[in-house]
Each structure stands twice: as structure tokens, then as C-alpha cells.
Amino acid sequence: MSGEEREKRAARNEDLFRQVNERLHDLAVITGSSEPHEKFVCECEQTSCSLLVELSAGEYQTVRANDRRFVVFPEPWHTSPELEAVVERRDRYWVVEKRGAAGVEAEDLVERGTNLL
Ligand SMILES: [Zn+2]
């Protein structure tokens, strides 16, 4: 698989997980869950990954405020060093940030053969 295809696939996967997580968050708000942490699915690139991470509503919103950041399970296996950097390491979750502007800009850079590092 080319780097470009991989970028696009990763972006699609993560967008899907983000939508799932926003629904989970809405649900927790609607049902007035009293748990200190809400459960979210790991937003990593692995299609076989279905692990859950726990964040408070505030933590989730902080991550979600940045379009380039995603929550993943706190293990290296859930990160893609060539596509993203781990910007926050907590006991319950890690936050990764896409290099470049996750979507179009990153793909353009890959197409031009520019080294993102
Ligand atoms: Zn994962």
C-alpha cells in the first residue's frame, strides 16, 4: 500500500471512530450518566482494534477541540509514529496529533514526496 492510500485509509477510519465517539458522548449526556468517566472507542488506525478508553467529558472535549488530535488506548501499538505524534500520555489514554493538517494537506505533502518529519 502506498503512503498516500495509507493516509487516506487512516483518515477515514479515524473519522468513523470520531463519529461513533460523538454519539457515545451524546448518549452519556442524555442519560445523565453519573460515572466520572465516559467510555470511548480507541481511535487508532488498526481496523481490528475495538478497545475502549475512559475519559471525563471535559477531557474528551479538550481533545476534540483540536481537529488533528485523537484519543487512543495507552500502548505504542495504537499509534502510528510515521503519521502522528503522541502529545499526551495519561494512565487511561494517550492523545495523538496528526503531522501536518490531517486531511488534504498531509495527502498533498505525501503526493509531492515531501518528508513530513
Ligand atoms: Zn487502538
CSV table of N, CA and C and ligand atoms in Angstrom, one decimal:
chain,number,residue,atom,x,y,z
A,1,MET,N,0.8,-1.2,0.0
A,1,MET,CA,0.0,0.0,0.0
A,1,MET,C,0.9,1.3,0.0
A,2,SER,N,0.5,2.2,-0.8
A,2,SER,CA,1.3,3.4,-0.9
A,2,SER,C,1.1,4.3,0.4
A,3,GLY,N,2.0,5.2,0.6
A,3,GLY,CA,1.8,6.1,1.8
A,3,GLY,C,0.5,6.9,1.7
A,4,GLU,N,0.2,7.3,0.4
A,4,GLU,CA,-1.0,8.1,0.2
A,4,GLU,C,-2.2,7.4,0.6
A,5,GLU,N,-2.3,6.1,0.1
A,5,GLU,CA,-3.5,5.3,0.4
A,5,GLU,C,-3.6,5.1,1.9
A,6,ARG,N,-2.5,4.9,2.5
A,6,ARG,CA,-2.5,4.6,3.9
A,6,ARG,C,-3.0,5.8,4.7
A,7,GLU,N,-2.6,7.0,4.3
A,7,GLU,CA,-3.0,8.3,4.9
A,7,GLU,C,-4.6,8.4,4.8
A,8,LYS,N,-5.1,8.1,3.6
A,8,LYS,CA,-6.5,8.3,3.3
A,8,LYS,C,-7.3,7.3,4.2
A,9,ARG,N,-6.8,6.0,4.2
A,9,ARG,CA,-7.5,5.0,5.0
A,9,ARG,C,-7.5,5.4,6.4
A,10,ALA,N,-6.4,5.8,6.9
A,10,ALA,CA,-6.3,6.2,8.3
A,10,ALA,C,-7.2,7.3,8.6
A,11,ALA,N,-7.3,8.3,7.7
A,11,ALA,CA,-8.2,9.4,8.0
A,11,ALA,C,-9.7,9.0,8.0
A,12,ARG,N,-10.0,8.1,7.1
A,12,ARG,CA,-11.4,7.5,7.0
A,12,ARG,C,-11.7,6.8,8.3
A,13,ASN,N,-10.8,5.9,8.7
A,13,ASN,CA,-11.1,5.1,10.0
A,13,ASN,C,-11.3,6.1,11.1
A,14,GLU,N,-10.4,7.0,11.3
A,14,GLU,CA,-10.5,7.9,12.4
A,14,GLU,C,-11.7,8.8,12.4
A,15,ASP,N,-12.1,9.2,11.2
A,15,ASP,CA,-13.3,10.0,11.1
A,15,ASP,C,-14.5,9.2,11.6
A,16,LEU,N,-14.6,7.9,11.2
A,16,LEU,CA,-15.6,7.0,11.6
A,16,LEU,C,-15.7,6.8,13.1
A,17,PHE,N,-14.5,6.6,13.7
A,17,PHE,CA,-14.4,6.4,15.2
A,17,PHE,C,-14.9,7.7,15.9
A,18,ARG,N,-14.5,8.8,15.3
A,18,ARG,CA,-14.8,10.1,15.9
A,18,ARG,C,-16.4,10.2,15.9
A,19,GLN,N,-17.0,9.8,14.8
A,19,GLN,CA,-18.5,9.9,14.8
A,19,GLN,C,-19.1,9.0,15.9
A,20,VAL,N,-18.6,7.8,16.0
A,20,VAL,CA,-19.1,6.8,17.0
A,20,VAL,C,-18.9,7.4,18.4
A,21,ASN,N,-17.7,8.0,18.6
A,21,ASN,CA,-17.5,8.6,19.9
A,21,ASN,C,-18.3,9.8,20.2
A,22,GLU,N,-18.7,10.5,19.2
A,22,GLU,CA,-19.5,11.7,19.5
A,22,GLU,C,-20.9,11.2,19.9
A,23,ARG,N,-21.4,10.1,19.2
A,23,ARG,CA,-22.7,9.5,19.6
A,23,ARG,C,-22.6,9.0,21.1
A,24,LEU,N,-21.5,8.3,21.4
A,24,LEU,CA,-21.4,7.8,22.8
A,24,LEU,C,-21.4,8.9,23.8
A,25,HIS,N,-20.8,10.0,23.4
A,25,HIS,CA,-20.7,11.2,24.3
A,25,HIS,C,-22.1,11.8,24.5
A,26,ASP,N,-22.8,11.9,23.3
A,26,ASP,CA,-24.2,12.5,23.4
A,26,ASP,C,-25.1,11.6,24.3
A,27,LEU,N,-24.9,10.3,24.1
A,27,LEU,CA,-25.7,9.3,24.9
A,27,LEU,C,-25.5,9.5,26.4
A,28,ALA,N,-24.2,9.6,26.7
A,28,ALA,CA,-23.9,9.8,28.1
A,28,ALA,C,-24.5,11.0,28.7
A,29,VAL,N,-24.5,12.1,27.9
A,29,VAL,CA,-25.1,13.3,28.3
A,29,VAL,C,-26.6,13.2,28.5
A,30,ILE,N,-27.2,12.6,27.5
A,30,ILE,CA,-28.7,12.4,27.5
A,30,ILE,C,-29.2,11.5,28.7
A,31,THR,N,-28.4,10.4,28.9
A,31,THR,CA,-28.8,9.5,30.0
A,31,THR,C,-28.4,10.0,31.4
A,32,GLY,N,-27.6,11.1,31.4
A,32,GLY,CA,-27.2,11.7,32.6
A,32,GLY,C,-26.3,10.8,33.4
A,33,SER,N,-25.5,10.0,32.7
A,33,SER,CA,-24.6,9.1,33.4
A,33,SER,C,-23.8,9.7,34.6
A,34,SER,N,-23.8,9.0,35.7
A,34,SER,CA,-23.1,9.6,36.8
A,34,SER,C,-21.7,9.1,37.0
A,35,GLU,N,-21.2,8.3,36.0
A,35,GLU,CA,-19.9,7.8,36.1
A,35,GLU,C,-18.9,8.9,35.9
A,36,PRO,N,-17.8,8.9,36.6
A,36,PRO,CA,-16.8,10.0,36.4
A,36,PRO,C,-16.2,10.0,35.0
A,37,HIS,N,-16.1,8.9,34.4
A,37,HIS,CA,-15.5,8.8,33.1
A,37,HIS,C,-16.5,8.1,32.1
A,38,GLU,N,-16.5,8.7,30.9
A,38,GLU,CA,-17.3,8.1,29.8
A,38,GLU,C,-16.4,7.1,29.0
A,39,LYS,N,-17.0,6.2,28.4
A,39,LYS,CA,-16.2,5.2,27.6
A,39,LYS,C,-16.2,5.6,26.1
A,40,PHE,N,-15.0,5.6,25.5
A,40,PHE,CA,-14.9,5.9,24.1
A,40,PHE,C,-14.1,4.8,23.4
A,41,VAL,N,-14.3,4.7,22.1
A,41,VAL,CA,-13.5,3.6,21.4
A,41,VAL,C,-12.2,4.2,21.0
A,42,CYS,N,-11.2,3.4,21.1
A,42,CYS,CA,-9.8,3.8,20.6
A,42,CYS,C,-9.9,4.3,19.2
A,43,GLU,N,-9.3,5.4,18.9
A,43,GLU,CA,-9.4,6.0,17.6
A,43,GLU,C,-8.2,5.7,16.7
A,44,CYS,N,-7.5,4.6,17.0
A,44,CYS,CA,-6.2,4.3,16.3
A,44,CYS,C,-6.5,3.8,14.9
A,45,GLU,N,-5.5,3.6,14.1
A,45,GLU,CA,-5.6,3.2,12.8
A,45,GLU,C,-5.9,1.7,12.5
A,46,GLN,N,-5.7,0.9,13.6
A,46,GLN,CA,-5.9,-0.6,13.5
A,46,GLN,C,-7.4,-0.9,13.3
A,47,THR,N,-7.8,-1.5,12.2
A,47,THR,CA,-9.2,-1.8,12.0
A,47,THR,C,-9.6,-2.9,12.9
A,48,SER,N,-8.7,-3.7,13.4
A,48,SER,CA,-9.1,-4.8,14.3
A,48,SER,C,-9.2,-4.3,15.8
A,49,CYS,N,-8.9,-3.1,16.0
A,49,CYS,CA,-8.9,-2.6,17.4
A,49,CYS,C,-10.3,-2.2,17.8
A,50,SER,N,-10.8,-2.7,19.0
A,50,SER,CA,-12.1,-2.3,19.5
A,50,SER,C,-12.0,-2.0,20.9
A,51,LEU,N,-10.8,-1.6,21.4
A,51,LEU,CA,-10.6,-1.3,22.8
A,51,LEU,C,-11.3,0.0,23.2
A,52,LEU,N,-11.6,0.0,24.5
A,52,LEU,CA,-12.3,1.2,25.0
A,52,LEU,C,-11.3,2.0,25.9
A,53,VAL,N,-11.4,3.3,25.8
A,53,VAL,CA,-10.7,4.2,26.7
A,53,VAL,C,-11.7,5.0,27.5
A,54,GLU,N,-11.2,5.4,28.7
A,54,GLU,CA,-12.1,6.2,29.6
A,54,GLU,C,-11.6,7.6,29.8
A,55,LEU,N,-12.5,8.5,29.4
A,55,LEU,CA,-12.2,10.0,29.6
A,55,LEU,C,-13.3,10.6,30.3
A,56,SER,N,-13.0,11.7,31.0
A,56,SER,CA,-14.1,12.5,31.5
A,56,SER,C,-14.7,13.3,30.4
A,57,ALA,N,-15.9,13.9,30.5
A,57,ALA,CA,-16.4,14.7,29.4
A,57,ALA,C,-15.5,15.9,29.1
A,58,GLY,N,-14.9,16.4,30.1
A,58,GLY,CA,-14.0,17.6,29.9
A,58,GLY,C,-12.8,17.2,29.1
A,59,GLU,N,-12.2,16.0,29.5
A,59,GLU,CA,-11.0,15.6,28.8
A,59,GLU,C,-11.3,15.3,27.3
A,60,TYR,N,-12.4,14.7,27.1
A,60,TYR,CA,-12.8,14.3,25.7
A,60,TYR,C,-13.0,15.6,24.9
A,61,GLN,N,-13.6,16.6,25.5
A,61,GLN,CA,-13.9,17.8,24.7
A,61,GLN,C,-12.6,18.6,24.5
A,62,THR,N,-11.6,18.5,25.4
A,62,THR,CA,-10.3,19.1,25.2
A,62,THR,C,-9.6,18.5,24.0
A,63,VAL,N,-9.7,17.2,23.9
A,63,VAL,CA,-9.0,16.5,22.7
A,63,VAL,C,-9.8,16.9,21.4
A,64,ARG,N,-11.1,16.8,21.5
A,64,ARG,CA,-11.9,17.0,20.3
A,64,ARG,C,-11.9,18.5,19.8
A,65,ALA,N,-11.5,19.4,20.7
A,65,ALA,CA,-11.4,20.8,20.3
A,65,ALA,C,-10.3,21.0,19.2
A,66,ASN,N,-9.4,20.0,19.1
A,66,ASN,CA,-8.4,20.1,18.0
A,66,ASN,C,-8.6,19.0,17.0
A,67,ASP,N,-8.9,19.5,15.8
A,67,ASP,CA,-9.2,18.5,14.7
A,67,ASP,C,-8.2,17.5,14.4
A,68,ARG,N,-6.9,17.8,14.8
A,68,ARG,CA,-5.8,16.9,14.5
A,68,ARG,C,-5.5,15.9,15.6
A,69,ARG,N,-6.3,16.0,16.7
A,69,ARG,CA,-6.0,15.1,17.8
A,69,ARG,C,-7.0,14.0,18.0
A,70,PHE,N,-6.5,12.9,18.4
A,70,PHE,CA,-7.4,11.7,18.6
A,70,PHE,C,-7.0,11.0,19.9
A,71,VAL,N,-8.0,10.3,20.5
A,71,VAL,CA,-7.7,9.5,21.7
A,71,VAL,C,-7.4,8.1,21.3
A,72,VAL,N,-6.4,7.5,21.9
A,72,VAL,CA,-6.1,6.1,21.6
A,72,VAL,C,-5.8,5.4,23.0
A,73,PHE,N,-5.8,4.0,22.9
A,73,PHE,CA,-5.5,3.2,24.1
A,73,PHE,C,-4.0,3.5,24.4
A,74,PRO,N,-3.7,3.5,25.7
A,74,PRO,CA,-2.3,3.9,26.1
A,74,PRO,C,-1.2,2.8,25.9
A,75,GLU,N,-1.0,2.4,24.7
A,75,GLU,CA,0.1,1.5,24.3
A,75,GLU,C,0.6,1.9,23.0
A,76,PRO,N,1.9,1.7,22.7
A,76,PRO,CA,2.5,2.1,21.5
A,76,PRO,C,1.9,1.5,20.2
A,77,TRP,N,1.3,0.3,20.4
A,77,TRP,CA,0.7,-0.4,19.3
A,77,TRP,C,-0.4,0.4,18.6
A,78,HIS,N,-1.0,1.3,19.4
A,78,HIS,CA,-2.2,2.1,18.9
A,78,HIS,C,-1.8,3.4,18.3
A,79,THR,N,-0.5,3.6,18.1
A,79,THR,CA,0.0,4.9,17.5
A,79,THR,C,0.7,4.5,16.2
A,80,SER,N,0.8,5.5,15.3
A,80,SER,CA,1.5,5.4,14.0
A,80,SER,C,2.5,6.5,13.9
A,81,PRO,N,3.7,6.2,14.4
A,81,PRO,CA,4.7,7.2,14.5
A,81,PRO,C,5.0,8.0,13.2
A,82,GLU,N,4.8,7.3,12.1
A,82,GLU,CA,5.1,7.9,10.8
A,82,GLU,C,4.0,8.9,10.4
A,83,LEU,N,2.8,8.8,11.0
A,83,LEU,CA,1.7,9.6,10.7
A,83,LEU,C,1.3,10.6,11.8
A,84,GLU,N,1.7,10.3,13.0
A,84,GLU,CA,1.3,11.2,14.1
A,84,GLU,C,2.3,11.1,15.3
A,85,ALA,N,2.1,12.1,16.2
A,85,ALA,CA,3.0,12.2,17.3
A,85,ALA,C,2.1,12.0,18.6
A,86,VAL,N,2.6,11.3,19.6
A,86,VAL,CA,1.9,11.2,20.9
A,86,VAL,C,2.2,12.6,21.6
A,87,VAL,N,1.1,13.3,21.9
A,87,VAL,CA,1.3,14.6,22.5
A,87,VAL,C,0.9,14.6,24.0
A,88,GLU,N,0.2,13.5,24.5
A,88,GLU,CA,-0.2,13.5,25.8
A,88,GLU,C,-0.2,12.0,26.3
A,89,ARG,N,0.4,11.7,27.4
A,89,ARG,CA,0.3,10.3,27.9
A,89,ARG,C,-0.3,10.3,29.3
A,90,ARG,N,-1.5,9.7,29.4
A,90,ARG,CA,-2.1,9.6,30.7
A,90,ARG,C,-2.2,8.1,31.0
A,91,ASP,N,-2.6,7.7,32.2
A,91,ASP,CA,-2.8,6.3,32.6
A,91,ASP,C,-3.9,5.7,31.8
A,92,ARG,N,-5.0,6.5,31.6
A,92,ARG,CA,-6.2,5.9,31.0
A,92,ARG,C,-6.2,6.0,29.4
A,93,TYR,N,-5.5,7.0,28.9
A,93,TYR,CA,-5.5,7.2,27.4
A,93,TYR,C,-4.3,8.0,27.0
A,94,TRP,N,-4.0,7.9,25.7
A,94,TRP,CA,-3.0,8.8,25.1
A,94,TRP,C,-3.7,9.6,24.0
A,95,VAL,N,-3.1,10.8,23.8
A,95,VAL,CA,-3.6,11.7,22.7
A,95,VAL,C,-2.5,11.7,21.6
A,96,VAL,N,-3.0,11.5,20.4
A,96,VAL,CA,-2.0,11.6,19.3
A,96,VAL,C,-2.4,12.8,18.4
A,97,GLU,N,-1.4,13.4,17.8
A,97,GLU,CA,-1.7,14.5,16.9
A,97,GLU,C,-1.1,14.3,15.5
A,98,LYS,N,-2.0,14.4,14.5
A,98,LYS,CA,-1.5,14.2,13.1
A,98,LYS,C,-0.4,15.2,12.7
A,99,ARG,N,0.5,14.7,12.0
A,99,ARG,CA,1.5,15.6,11.4
A,99,ARG,C,0.8,16.3,10.3
A,100,GLY,N,1.2,17.6,10.1
A,100,GLY,CA,0.6,18.4,9.0
A,100,GLY,C,-0.9,18.5,9.4
A,101,ALA,N,-1.7,18.9,8.5
A,101,ALA,CA,-3.1,19.0,8.7
A,101,ALA,C,-3.7,17.7,8.2
A,102,ALA,N,-4.1,16.9,9.2
A,102,ALA,CA,-4.5,15.5,9.0
A,102,ALA,C,-5.0,15.2,7.6
A,103,GLY,N,-5.9,15.9,7.1
A,103,GLY,CA,-6.6,15.6,5.8
A,103,GLY,C,-5.8,15.9,4.6
A,104,VAL,N,-6.3,16.8,3.8
A,104,VAL,CA,-5.8,17.2,2.5
A,104,VAL,C,-4.4,17.6,2.5
A,105,GLU,N,-4.0,18.4,3.4
A,105,GLU,CA,-2.6,19.0,3.4
A,105,GLU,C,-1.6,17.9,3.5
A,106,ALA,N,-1.9,16.9,4.4
A,106,ALA,CA,-1.0,15.8,4.6
A,106,ALA,C,-0.9,15.0,3.4
A,107,GLU,N,-2.0,14.7,2.7
A,107,GLU,CA,-2.0,14.0,1.5
A,107,GLU,C,-1.2,14.7,0.4
A,108,ASP,N,-1.4,16.0,0.3
A,108,ASP,CA,-0.6,16.8,-0.7
A,108,ASP,C,0.8,16.6,-0.5
A,109,LEU,N,1.2,16.7,0.8
A,109,LEU,CA,2.7,16.6,1.1
A,109,LEU,C,3.2,15.2,0.7
A,110,VAL,N,2.4,14.2,0.9
A,110,VAL,CA,2.8,12.8,0.6
A,110,VAL,C,2.9,12.7,-0.9
A,111,GLU,N,2.0,13.3,-1.6
A,111,GLU,CA,2.0,13.2,-3.1
A,111,GLU,C,3.2,13.9,-3.7
A,112,ARG,N,3.6,15.0,-3.1
A,112,ARG,CA,4.8,15.7,-3.6
A,112,ARG,C,6.1,15.1,-3.1
A,113,GLY,N,6.0,14.1,-2.3
A,113,GLY,CA,7.1,13.4,-1.8
A,113,GLY,C,7.9,14.2,-0.8
A,114,THR,N,7.2,15.1,-0.1
A,114,THR,CA,7.9,15.9,0.9
A,114,THR,C,8.0,15.1,2.2
A,115,ASN,N,9.1,15.1,2.8
A,115,ASN,CA,9.3,14.4,4.0
A,115,ASN,C,8.6,15.2,5.1
A,116,LEU,N,7.7,14.6,5.8
A,116,LEU,CA,6.9,15.3,6.8
A,116,LEU,C,7.7,15.5,8.1
A,117,LEU,N,8.8,14.8,8.3
A,117,LEU,CA,9.5,14.9,9.6
A,117,LEU,C,10.4,16.1,9.6
B,1,ZN,ZN,-6.5,1.1,19.1
